Amino acid sequence: MRPNPMATQLPSPPKVGMVSLGCPKNLVDSERILTKLRSDGYQMSPDYAGADVVLVNTCGFLDSAKEESLEAIGEAIAENGRVIVTGCMGKEAETIRDRFPGVLAVTGAHQYEDVVGAVHEAAPMPPHAFLNLVPDAGLKLTPRHYSYLKISEGCNHRCAFCIIPQLRGDVVSRRPDAILREAEKLVEAGTSELLVISQDTSAYGVDIKHKPRMWHGSEVRAHMTDLARELGKIAPWVRLHYVYPYPHVDQVIPLMAEGLVLPYLDIPFQHASRAVLKAMRRPANEAKVLERIKGWRETCPDIAVRSTFVVGFPGETEDDFNYLMDWLEEAQLDRVGAFRFEPVEGATANALPDPVPEEIKEERYARLMALTARISAEKLAAKIGRTLDVIIDAVDPESGGATGRSKADAPEIDGEVHLRDAGHLSVGSIAAVTIEDADEHDLYGVPVD
Ligand code: SF4
């Protein structure tokens, strides 16, 4: 067809490339920035070459993450040359500018307007920009069938190894009705699983005194349990991440038993030894925690508890570490991630005496990983023969295989369920699967006819 000479010729909009580093929280920020840019009429570029400007959303949590961020900035400069830096490393604008004097702008975490403004300046929109191009649910970097839902920003704790509060400030919660509206849109757009994230999910609403808002004719408090209950009515699967072990966490367990929220709790305990927890400035009530985990399992036998631990924290003795190992043996957690302590610039832990030598850190890390892998293998083996609900992440019609996750598996951080004879399933659907085999991290099964 020949172009209509009378039609208004719209100029092509500028293209923006994006590199998103770090945690799921940062990914949500990237999605928000892209959503705003798309609504302003920008197009996205899948590669550096086609982009008019490249955004690098950085992570500054650990020194190794900072180095990775700096490498990503260097790569974007080398490949494209027109680079805007945002995210946690925005606090270190000088370091970035010293190393890469050519960066166009540096903005900090959650300064959406600043970063969007910098893009407008670096690659101005021609007149007649397309508007309202964004689907209601925004632009997503995660697959359509699961979505991260950020409920608050910042943290009121001051854990000695962490600089998040310095980077992101104290807790600032979103309104419950705004979160629920976003959840509804995501589900309408095809999301089956909502992953609730924040720096501290259980602190949700403390800053706004849990103020209730009207939602579909009733009041909903800005509180983790109220929000979890309402989200459970909206999405088939709701998964809670980054829960700090406050007493009121116990109140969401009945919601899990009822099936409103997934029986899954991601609760970073970090250690079990009283002395180490104290030095970390974390609550030191590990015996009570064991009791509580027992209570959670009584209320909701299928609950999967995921946690992370830091080994080799300054002052951690062999006795402290052995205490942690015994505690883990007793706690029988379903999923465990571990970090070797790493000093982070600006963290108060750096000033603590008695650093643990690297080789001892490595040795303790290896011992902890071996123990938790054994516990995981035993727990997964106990699922052989059971029928579990599995959300389908990928299907290979040629081989007939598919990959998914059970209710105990969050995307990217936990295990998977590998399926045979499953080529007919669709991505995002939830299938009943008979478990046939297991290893240390994954399950293997076949869909029930
Ligand atoms: S609770 Fe988490 S985000 Fe907050 S200070 Fe501690 S480690 Fe950092």
mmCIF file of N, CA and C in Angstrom, residues 268-395:
data_model
loop_
_atom_site.group_PDB
_atom_site.id
_atom_site.type_symbol
_atom_site.label_atom_id
_atom_site.label_comp_id
_atom_site.label_asym_id
_atom_site.label_seq_id
_atom_site.Cartn_x
_atom_site.Cartn_y
_atom_site.Cartn_z
ATOM 1 N N PRO A 268 14.414 -13.450 56.306
ATOM 2 C CA PRO A 268 15.877 -13.532 56.453
ATOM 3 C C PRO A 268 16.313 -13.489 57.919
ATOM 4 N N PHE A 269 16.685 -14.663 58.466
ATOM 5 C CA PHE A 269 17.100 -14.705 59.876
ATOM 6 C C PHE A 269 18.543 -14.226 60.058
ATOM 7 N N GLN A 270 19.373 -14.402 59.087
ATOM 8 C CA GLN A 270 20.783 -13.940 59.043
ATOM 9 C C GLN A 270 21.730 -14.716 59.941
ATOM 10 N N HIS A 271 21.307 -15.132 61.131
ATOM 11 C CA HIS A 271 22.157 -15.963 61.989
ATOM 12 C C HIS A 271 21.299 -16.532 63.091
ATOM 13 N N ALA A 272 21.886 -17.376 63.970
ATOM 14 C CA ALA A 272 21.134 -17.892 65.108
ATOM 15 C C ALA A 272 21.842 -17.590 66.421
ATOM 16 N N SER A 273 23.160 -17.410 66.378
ATOM 17 C CA SER A 273 23.894 -17.161 67.624
ATOM 18 C C SER A 273 23.513 -15.793 68.181
ATOM 19 N N ARG A 274 23.204 -15.784 69.467
ATOM 20 C CA ARG A 274 22.802 -14.537 70.128
ATOM 21 C C ARG A 274 23.851 -13.448 69.966
ATOM 22 N N ALA A 275 25.122 -13.851 70.191
ATOM 23 C CA ALA A 275 26.204 -12.847 70.160
ATOM 24 C C ALA A 275 26.308 -12.240 68.762
ATOM 25 N N VAL A 276 26.214 -13.097 67.731
ATOM 26 C CA VAL A 276 26.356 -12.578 66.364
ATOM 27 C C VAL A 276 25.146 -11.714 66.017
ATOM 28 N N LEU A 277 23.954 -12.178 66.384
ATOM 29 C CA LEU A 277 22.752 -11.376 66.083
ATOM 30 C C LEU A 277 22.820 -10.017 66.749
ATOM 31 N N LYS A 278 23.355 -10.013 67.975
ATOM 32 C CA LYS A 278 23.480 -8.742 68.694
ATOM 33 C C LYS A 278 24.452 -7.826 67.954
ATOM 34 N N ALA A 279 25.579 -8.401 67.549
ATOM 35 C CA ALA A 279 26.568 -7.588 66.823
ATOM 36 C C ALA A 279 25.992 -7.103 65.490
ATOM 37 N N MET A 280 25.121 -7.929 64.912
ATOM 38 C CA MET A 280 24.471 -7.530 63.645
ATOM 39 C C MET A 280 23.362 -6.506 63.862
ATOM 40 N N ARG A 281 22.959 -6.340 65.114
ATOM 41 C CA ARG A 281 21.831 -5.487 65.496
ATOM 42 C C ARG A 281 20.513 -6.035 64.936
ATOM 43 N N ARG A 282 20.388 -7.351 65.087
ATOM 44 C CA ARG A 282 19.144 -8.022 64.701
ATOM 45 C C ARG A 282 18.484 -8.546 65.976
ATOM 46 N N PRO A 283 17.172 -8.838 65.947
ATOM 47 C CA PRO A 283 16.539 -9.382 67.158
ATOM 48 C C PRO A 283 17.149 -10.733 67.497
ATOM 49 N N ALA A 284 17.506 -10.930 68.784
ATOM 50 C CA ALA A 284 18.219 -12.150 69.160
ATOM 51 C C ALA A 284 17.329 -13.058 69.990
ATOM 52 N N ASN A 285 16.372 -13.696 69.361
ATOM 53 C CA ASN A 285 15.476 -14.586 70.111
ATOM 54 C C ASN A 285 15.301 -15.889 69.339
ATOM 55 N N GLU A 286 16.463 -16.509 69.033
ATOM 56 C CA GLU A 286 16.480 -17.647 68.128
ATOM 57 C C GLU A 286 15.692 -18.848 68.660
ATOM 58 N N ALA A 287 15.696 -19.027 70.025
ATOM 59 C CA ALA A 287 14.972 -20.173 70.566
ATOM 60 C C ALA A 287 13.484 -19.972 70.311
ATOM 61 N N LYS A 288 13.035 -18.737 70.528
ATOM 62 C CA LYS A 288 11.631 -18.410 70.277
ATOM 63 C C LYS A 288 11.300 -18.616 68.808
ATOM 64 N N VAL A 289 12.251 -18.274 67.942
ATOM 65 C CA VAL A 289 12.005 -18.420 66.507
ATOM 66 C C VAL A 289 11.757 -19.893 66.168
ATOM 67 N N LEU A 290 12.553 -20.781 66.793
ATOM 68 C CA LEU A 290 12.333 -22.221 66.547
ATOM 69 C C LEU A 290 10.918 -22.620 66.983
ATOM 70 N N GLU A 291 10.508 -22.107 68.139
ATOM 71 C CA GLU A 291 9.162 -22.395 68.631
ATOM 72 C C GLU A 291 8.120 -21.883 67.637
ATOM 73 N N ARG A 292 8.377 -20.687 67.139
ATOM 74 C CA ARG A 292 7.412 -20.082 66.226
ATOM 75 C C ARG A 292 7.326 -20.867 64.926
ATOM 76 N N ILE A 293 8.486 -21.293 64.409
ATOM 77 C CA ILE A 293 8.454 -22.081 63.165
ATOM 78 C C ILE A 293 7.628 -23.351 63.401
ATOM 79 N N LYS A 294 7.821 -23.943 64.585
ATOM 80 C CA LYS A 294 7.051 -25.154 64.922
ATOM 81 C C LYS A 294 5.552 -24.831 64.910
ATOM 82 N N GLY A 295 5.220 -23.697 65.516
ATOM 83 C CA GLY A 295 3.808 -23.277 65.569
ATOM 84 C C GLY A 295 3.252 -23.027 64.168
ATOM 85 N N TRP A 296 4.061 -22.399 63.307
ATOM 86 C CA TRP A 296 3.610 -22.134 61.933
ATOM 87 C C TRP A 296 3.309 -23.452 61.217
ATOM 88 N N ARG A 297 4.194 -24.430 61.459
ATOM 89 C CA ARG A 297 3.991 -25.724 60.777
ATOM 90 C C ARG A 297 2.773 -26.457 61.319
ATOM 91 N N GLU A 298 2.460 -26.213 62.599
ATOM 92 C CA GLU A 298 1.240 -26.840 63.135
ATOM 93 C C GLU A 298 0.001 -26.227 62.489
ATOM 94 N N THR A 299 0.024 -24.892 62.318
ATOM 95 C CA THR A 299 -1.132 -24.216 61.719
ATOM 96 C C THR A 299 -1.219 -24.515 60.219
ATOM 97 N N CYS A 300 -0.073 -24.583 59.577
ATOM 98 C CA CYS A 300 -0.048 -24.739 58.118
ATOM 99 C C CYS A 300 1.061 -25.737 57.769
ATOM 100 N N PRO A 301 0.726 -27.023 57.778
ATOM 101 C CA PRO A 301 1.772 -28.052 57.645
ATOM 102 C C PRO A 301 2.606 -27.928 56.372
ATOM 103 N N ASP A 302 2.056 -27.354 55.330
ATOM 104 C CA ASP A 302 2.794 -27.294 54.062
ATOM 105 C C ASP A 302 3.666 -26.050 53.931
ATOM 106 N N ILE A 303 3.742 -25.229 54.967
ATOM 107 C CA ILE A 303 4.461 -23.961 54.813
ATOM 108 C C ILE A 303 5.939 -24.212 54.453
ATOM 109 N N ALA A 304 6.421 -23.459 53.465
ATOM 110 C CA ALA A 304 7.839 -23.514 53.099
ATOM 111 C C ALA A 304 8.490 -22.258 53.671
ATOM 112 N N VAL A 305 9.530 -22.445 54.471
ATOM 113 C CA VAL A 305 10.217 -21.291 55.051
ATOM 114 C C VAL A 305 11.558 -21.137 54.345
ATOM 115 N N ARG A 306 11.724 -19.972 53.748
ATOM 116 C CA ARG A 306 12.982 -19.661 53.084
ATOM 117 C C ARG A 306 13.725 -18.624 53.918
ATOM 118 N N SER A 307 15.041 -18.756 54.014
ATOM 119 C CA SER A 307 15.774 -17.746 54.766
ATOM 120 C C SER A 307 17.167 -17.548 54.178
ATOM 121 N N THR A 308 17.793 -16.448 54.609
ATOM 122 C CA THR A 308 19.191 -16.225 54.224
ATOM 123 C C THR A 308 20.019 -16.023 55.488
ATOM 124 N N PHE A 309 21.299 -16.360 55.359
ATOM 125 C CA PHE A 309 22.223 -16.270 56.492
ATOM 126 C C PHE A 309 23.534 -15.666 56.036
ATOM 127 N N VAL A 310 24.171 -14.985 56.981
ATOM 128 C CA VAL A 310 25.497 -14.419 56.714
ATOM 129 C C VAL A 310 26.505 -15.225 57.524
ATOM 130 N N VAL A 311 27.526 -15.765 56.880
ATOM 131 C CA VAL A 311 28.574 -16.466 57.633
ATOM 132 C C VAL A 311 29.834 -15.616 57.618
ATOM 133 N N GLY A 312 30.646 -15.783 58.670
ATOM 134 C CA GLY A 312 31.909 -15.053 58.741
ATOM 135 C C GLY A 312 31.726 -13.599 59.133
ATOM 136 N N PHE A 313 30.628 -13.284 59.855
ATOM 137 C CA PHE A 313 30.448 -11.909 60.350
ATOM 138 C C PHE A 313 31.556 -11.639 61.372
ATOM 139 N N PRO A 314 32.068 -10.393 61.459
ATOM 140 C CA PRO A 314 33.154 -10.113 62.402
ATOM 141 C C PRO A 314 32.822 -10.613 63.810
ATOM 142 N N GLY A 315 33.754 -11.319 64.407
ATOM 143 C CA GLY A 315 33.559 -11.825 65.766
ATOM 144 C C GLY A 315 32.880 -13.182 65.815
ATOM 145 N N GLU A 316 32.441 -13.741 64.690
ATOM 146 C CA GLU A 316 31.772 -15.054 64.699
ATOM 147 C C GLU A 316 32.802 -16.119 65.068
ATOM 148 N N THR A 317 32.583 -16.777 66.203
ATOM 149 C CA THR A 317 33.529 -17.809 66.644
ATOM 150 C C THR A 317 33.080 -19.162 66.085
ATOM 151 N N GLU A 318 33.941 -20.161 66.275
ATOM 152 C CA GLU A 318 33.595 -21.520 65.840
ATOM 153 C C GLU A 318 32.332 -21.978 66.593
ATOM 154 N N ASP A 319 32.250 -21.598 67.883
ATOM 155 C CA ASP A 319 31.065 -21.970 68.676
ATOM 156 C C ASP A 319 29.799 -21.316 68.119
ATOM 157 N N ASP A 320 29.922 -20.031 67.740
ATOM 158 C CA ASP A 320 28.752 -19.338 67.147
ATOM 159 C C ASP A 320 28.302 -20.071 65.894
ATOM 160 N N PHE A 321 29.294 -20.418 65.065
ATOM 161 C CA PHE A 321 28.946 -21.060 63.803
ATOM 162 C C PHE A 321 28.323 -22.440 64.045
ATOM 163 N N ASN A 322 28.921 -23.201 64.993
ATOM 164 C CA ASN A 322 28.357 -24.529 65.273
ATOM 165 C C ASN A 322 26.936 -24.410 65.830
ATOM 166 N N TYR A 323 26.709 -23.349 66.595
ATOM 167 C CA TYR A 323 25.361 -23.108 67.125
ATOM 168 C C TYR A 323 24.387 -22.905 65.959
ATOM 169 N N LEU A 324 24.828 -22.117 64.972
ATOM 170 C CA LEU A 324 23.986 -21.879 63.789
ATOM 171 C C LEU A 324 23.704 -23.198 63.068
ATOM 172 N N MET A 325 24.742 -24.042 62.942
ATOM 173 C CA MET A 325 24.548 -25.321 62.239
ATOM 174 C C MET A 325 23.529 -26.190 62.997
ATOM 175 N N ASP A 326 23.652 -26.240 64.335
ATOM 176 C CA ASP A 326 22.695 -27.042 65.120
ATOM 177 C C ASP A 326 21.287 -26.472 64.974
ATOM 178 N N TRP A 327 21.221 -25.153 64.979
ATOM 179 C CA TRP A 327 19.921 -24.475 64.859
ATOM 180 C C TRP A 327 19.274 -24.818 63.514
ATOM 181 N N LEU A 328 20.108 -24.792 62.470
ATOM 182 C CA LEU A 328 19.578 -25.099 61.126
ATOM 183 C C LEU A 328 19.092 -26.543 61.058
ATOM 184 N N GLU A 329 19.841 -27.424 61.698
ATOM 185 C CA GLU A 329 19.449 -28.847 61.716
ATOM 186 C C GLU A 329 18.073 -28.977 62.354
ATOM 187 N N GLU A 330 17.858 -28.207 63.419
ATOM 188 C CA GLU A 330 16.581 -28.289 64.113
ATOM 189 C C GLU A 330 15.470 -27.567 63.337
ATOM 190 N N ALA A 331 15.802 -26.422 62.763
ATOM 191 C CA ALA A 331 14.768 -25.609 62.106
ATOM 192 C C ALA A 331 14.263 -26.262 60.814
ATOM 193 N N GLN A 332 15.125 -27.081 60.163
ATOM 194 C CA GLN A 332 14.700 -27.775 58.929
ATOM 195 C C GLN A 332 14.040 -26.812 57.944
ATOM 196 N N LEU A 333 14.728 -25.734 57.645
ATOM 197 C CA LEU A 333 14.180 -24.764 56.689
ATOM 198 C C LEU A 333 14.141 -25.382 55.298
ATOM 199 N N ASP A 334 13.179 -24.932 54.516
ATOM 200 C CA ASP A 334 13.001 -25.525 53.193
ATOM 201 C C ASP A 334 14.026 -25.010 52.194
ATOM 202 N N ARG A 335 14.299 -23.713 52.262
ATOM 203 C CA ARG A 335 15.229 -23.104 51.304
ATOM 204 C C ARG A 335 16.175 -22.192 52.062
ATOM 205 N N VAL A 336 17.441 -22.279 51.778
ATOM 206 C CA VAL A 336 18.410 -21.427 52.477
ATOM 207 C C VAL A 336 19.388 -20.822 51.479
ATOM 208 N N GLY A 337 19.570 -19.526 51.579
ATOM 209 C CA GLY A 337 20.621 -18.852 50.820
ATOM 210 C C GLY A 337 21.642 -18.350 51.829
ATOM 211 N N ALA A 338 22.916 -18.289 51.433
ATOM 212 C CA ALA A 338 23.936 -17.819 52.378
ATOM 213 C C ALA A 338 24.889 -16.861 51.688
ATOM 214 N N PHE A 339 25.394 -15.925 52.466
ATOM 215 C CA PHE A 339 26.402 -14.977 51.976
ATOM 216 C C PHE A 339 27.613 -15.063 52.891
ATOM 217 N N ARG A 340 28.791 -14.948 52.301
ATOM 218 C CA ARG A 340 29.983 -14.749 53.117
ATOM 219 C C ARG A 340 30.037 -13.264 53.426
ATOM 220 N N PHE A 341 30.266 -12.916 54.690
ATOM 221 C CA PHE A 341 30.272 -11.491 55.058
ATOM 222 C C PHE A 341 31.288 -10.733 54.213
ATOM 223 N N GLU A 342 30.855 -9.595 53.744
ATOM 224 C CA GLU A 342 31.696 -8.743 52.895
ATOM 225 C C GLU A 342 31.523 -7.322 53.416
ATOM 226 N N PRO A 343 32.597 -6.606 53.736
ATOM 227 C CA PRO A 343 32.386 -5.235 54.201
ATOM 228 C C PRO A 343 31.822 -4.371 53.083
ATOM 229 N N VAL A 344 30.840 -3.567 53.410
ATOM 230 C CA VAL A 344 30.242 -2.663 52.430
ATOM 231 C C VAL A 344 30.594 -1.248 52.856
ATOM 232 N N GLU A 345 31.072 -0.470 51.941
ATOM 233 C CA GLU A 345 31.477 0.885 52.315
ATOM 234 C C GLU A 345 30.323 1.611 53.000
ATOM 235 N N GLY A 346 30.597 2.156 54.177
ATOM 236 C CA GLY A 346 29.555 2.904 54.883
ATOM 237 C C GLY A 346 28.830 2.083 55.930
ATOM 238 N N ALA A 347 29.031 0.742 55.960
ATOM 239 C CA ALA A 347 28.315 -0.088 56.937
ATOM 240 C C ALA A 347 29.031 -0.040 58.278
ATOM 241 N N THR A 348 28.240 -0.024 59.375
ATOM 242 C CA THR A 348 28.878 0.095 60.693
ATOM 243 C C THR A 348 29.654 -1.174 61.037
ATOM 244 N N ALA A 349 29.288 -2.308 60.437
ATOM 245 C CA ALA A 349 29.993 -3.564 60.740
ATOM 246 C C ALA A 349 31.473 -3.483 60.391
ATOM 247 N N ASN A 350 31.828 -2.594 59.505
ATOM 248 C CA ASN A 350 33.234 -2.505 59.082
ATOM 249 C C ASN A 350 34.146 -2.142 60.247
ATOM 250 N N ALA A 351 33.583 -1.450 61.248
ATOM 251 C CA ALA A 351 34.425 -1.006 62.368
ATOM 252 C C ALA A 351 34.529 -2.079 63.455
ATOM 253 N N LEU A 352 33.834 -3.219 63.265
ATOM 254 C CA LEU A 352 33.840 -4.236 64.319
ATOM 255 C C LEU A 352 35.180 -4.968 64.357
ATOM 256 N N PRO A 353 35.612 -5.356 65.579
ATOM 257 C CA PRO A 353 36.887 -6.085 65.669
ATOM 258 C C PRO A 353 36.730 -7.544 65.247
ATOM 259 N N ASP A 354 37.805 -8.260 65.239
ATOM 260 C CA ASP A 354 37.850 -9.709 64.996
ATOM 261 C C ASP A 354 37.263 -10.147 63.655
ATOM 262 N N PRO A 355 37.790 -9.623 62.556
ATOM 263 C CA PRO A 355 37.307 -10.124 61.270
ATOM 264 C C PRO A 355 37.633 -11.611 61.121
ATOM 265 N N VAL A 356 36.777 -12.318 60.428
ATOM 266 C CA VAL A 356 36.998 -13.762 60.224
ATOM 267 C C VAL A 356 37.861 -13.932 58.971
ATOM 268 N N PRO A 357 38.976 -14.676 59.093
ATOM 269 C CA PRO A 357 39.830 -14.849 57.904
ATOM 270 C C PRO A 357 39.076 -15.477 56.734
ATOM 271 N N GLU A 358 39.460 -15.095 55.522
ATOM 272 C CA GLU A 358 38.745 -15.532 54.314
ATOM 273 C C GLU A 358 38.609 -17.051 54.223
ATOM 274 N N GLU A 359 39.724 -17.772 54.538
ATOM 275 C CA GLU A 359 39.650 -19.232 54.348
ATOM 276 C C GLU A 359 38.671 -19.856 55.342
ATOM 277 N N ILE A 360 38.540 -19.253 56.527
ATOM 278 C CA ILE A 360 37.570 -19.800 57.496
ATOM 279 C C ILE A 360 36.155 -19.484 57.028
ATOM 280 N N LYS A 361 35.977 -18.269 56.488
ATOM 281 C CA LYS A 361 34.662 -17.912 55.922
ATOM 282 C C LYS A 361 34.248 -18.924 54.862
ATOM 283 N N GLU A 362 35.196 -19.226 53.951
ATOM 284 C CA GLU A 362 34.910 -20.163 52.856
ATOM 285 C C GLU A 362 34.531 -21.531 53.403
ATOM 286 N N GLU A 363 35.312 -21.943 54.407
ATOM 287 C CA GLU A 363 35.095 -23.285 54.950
ATOM 288 C C GLU A 363 33.705 -23.351 55.622
ATOM 289 N N ARG A 364 33.362 -22.301 56.366
ATOM 290 C CA ARG A 364 32.049 -22.293 57.045
ATOM 291 C C ARG A 364 30.918 -22.220 56.021
ATOM 292 N N TYR A 365 31.137 -21.437 55.004
ATOM 293 C CA TYR A 365 30.122 -21.311 53.948
ATOM 294 C C TYR A 365 29.864 -22.684 53.316
ATOM 295 N N ALA A 366 30.981 -23.388 53.000
ATOM 296 C CA ALA A 366 30.843 -24.707 52.347
ATOM 297 C C ALA A 366 30.104 -25.674 53.269
ATOM 298 N N ARG A 367 30.439 -25.628 54.572
ATOM 299 C CA ARG A 367 29.763 -26.536 55.524
ATOM 300 C C ARG A 367 28.279 -26.217 55.600
ATOM 301 N N LEU A 368 27.948 -24.933 55.652
ATOM 302 C CA LEU A 368 26.536 -24.546 55.756
ATOM 303 C C LEU A 368 25.773 -24.955 54.487
ATOM 304 N N MET A 369 26.395 -24.730 53.335
ATOM 305 C CA MET A 369 25.708 -25.081 52.089
ATOM 306 C C MET A 369 25.489 -26.596 51.998
ATOM 307 N N ALA A 370 26.500 -27.378 52.444
ATOM 308 C CA ALA A 370 26.359 -28.847 52.391
ATOM 309 C C ALA A 370 25.219 -29.292 53.302
ATOM 310 N N LEU A 371 25.146 -28.702 54.501
ATOM 311 C CA LEU A 371 24.079 -29.089 55.434
ATOM 312 C C LEU A 371 22.707 -28.736 54.864
ATOM 313 N N THR A 372 22.588 -27.507 54.355
ATOM 314 C CA THR A 372 21.259 -27.088 53.902
ATOM 315 C C THR A 372 20.860 -27.815 52.616
ATOM 316 N N ALA A 373 21.864 -28.206 51.808
ATOM 317 C CA ALA A 373 21.540 -28.995 50.603
ATOM 318 C C ALA A 373 21.015 -30.368 51.024
ATOM 319 N N ARG A 374 21.611 -30.936 52.063
ATOM 320 C CA ARG A 374 21.144 -32.250 52.532
ATOM 321 C C ARG A 374 19.713 -32.138 53.059
ATOM 322 N N ILE A 375 19.460 -31.089 53.857
ATOM 323 C CA ILE A 375 18.101 -30.919 54.402
ATOM 324 C C ILE A 375 17.110 -30.720 53.250
ATOM 325 N N SER A 376 17.503 -29.893 52.284
ATOM 326 C CA SER A 376 16.621 -29.632 51.142
ATOM 327 C C SER A 376 16.324 -30.938 50.391
ATOM 328 N N ALA A 377 17.379 -31.748 50.154
ATOM 329 C CA ALA A 377 17.177 -33.005 49.420
ATOM 330 C C ALA A 377 16.197 -33.906 50.172
ATOM 331 N N GLU A 378 16.330 -33.956 51.494
ATOM 332 C CA GLU A 378 15.437 -34.823 52.273
ATOM 333 C C GLU A 378 14.000 -34.314 52.204
ATOM 334 N N LYS A 379 13.863 -32.991 52.299
ATOM 335 C CA LYS A 379 12.515 -32.428 52.274
ATOM 336 C C LYS A 379 11.857 -32.638 50.914
ATOM 337 N N LEU A 380 12.672 -32.492 49.852
ATOM 338 C CA LEU A 380 12.109 -32.668 48.509
ATOM 339 C C LEU A 380 11.779 -34.149 48.253
ATOM 340 N N ALA A 381 12.639 -35.049 48.747
ATOM 341 C CA ALA A 381 12.384 -36.494 48.546
ATOM 342 C C ALA A 381 11.053 -36.881 49.185
ATOM 343 N N ALA A 382 10.709 -36.203 50.290
ATOM 344 C CA ALA A 382 9.448 -36.528 50.977
ATOM 345 C C ALA A 382 8.236 -36.138 50.137
ATOM 346 N N LYS A 383 8.465 -35.369 49.073
ATOM 347 C CA LYS A 383 7.332 -34.962 48.228
ATOM 348 C C LYS A 383 7.069 -35.955 47.097
ATOM 349 N N ILE A 384 7.977 -36.918 46.913
ATOM 350 C CA ILE A 384 7.783 -37.888 45.824
ATOM 351 C C ILE A 384 6.480 -38.661 46.080
ATOM 352 N N GLY A 385 5.668 -38.749 45.040
ATOM 353 C CA GLY A 385 4.393 -39.461 45.165
ATOM 354 C C GLY A 385 3.224 -38.518 45.441
ATOM 355 N N ARG A 386 3.526 -37.286 45.874
ATOM 356 C CA ARG A 386 2.431 -36.345 46.146
ATOM 357 C C ARG A 386 2.001 -35.625 44.862
ATOM 358 N N THR A 387 0.818 -35.074 44.881
ATOM 359 C CA THR A 387 0.368 -34.250 43.757
ATOM 360 C C THR A 387 0.371 -32.800 44.216
ATOM 361 N N LEU A 388 1.120 -31.970 43.472
ATOM 362 C CA LEU A 388 1.276 -30.569 43.857
ATOM 363 C C LEU A 388 0.799 -29.651 42.748
ATOM 364 N N ASP A 389 0.360 -28.468 43.119
ATOM 365 C CA ASP A 389 0.050 -27.436 42.127
ATOM 366 C C ASP A 389 1.359 -26.827 41.639
ATOM 367 N N VAL A 390 1.477 -26.689 40.320
ATOM 368 C CA VAL A 390 2.717 -26.149 39.746
ATOM 369 C C VAL A 390 2.341 -25.054 38.750
ATOM 370 N N ILE A 391 2.951 -23.898 38.897
ATOM 371 C CA ILE A 391 2.729 -22.824 37.921
ATOM 372 C C ILE A 391 3.753 -23.010 36.795
ATOM 373 N N ILE A 392 3.283 -22.919 35.553
ATOM 374 C CA ILE A 392 4.141 -23.255 34.414
ATOM 375 C C ILE A 392 4.883 -22.003 33.932
ATOM 376 N N ASP A 393 6.219 -22.086 33.935
ATOM 377 C CA ASP A 393 7.048 -20.947 33.516
ATOM 378 C C ASP A 393 7.489 -21.064 32.053
ATOM 379 N N ALA A 394 7.699 -22.285 31.576
ATOM 380 C CA ALA A 394 8.176 -22.459 30.194
ATOM 381 C C ALA A 394 7.734 -23.818 29.674
ATOM 382 N N VAL A 395 7.418 -23.864 28.366
ATOM 383 C CA VAL A 395 6.983 -25.123 27.743
ATOM 384 C C VAL A 395 7.807 -25.325 26.486
#
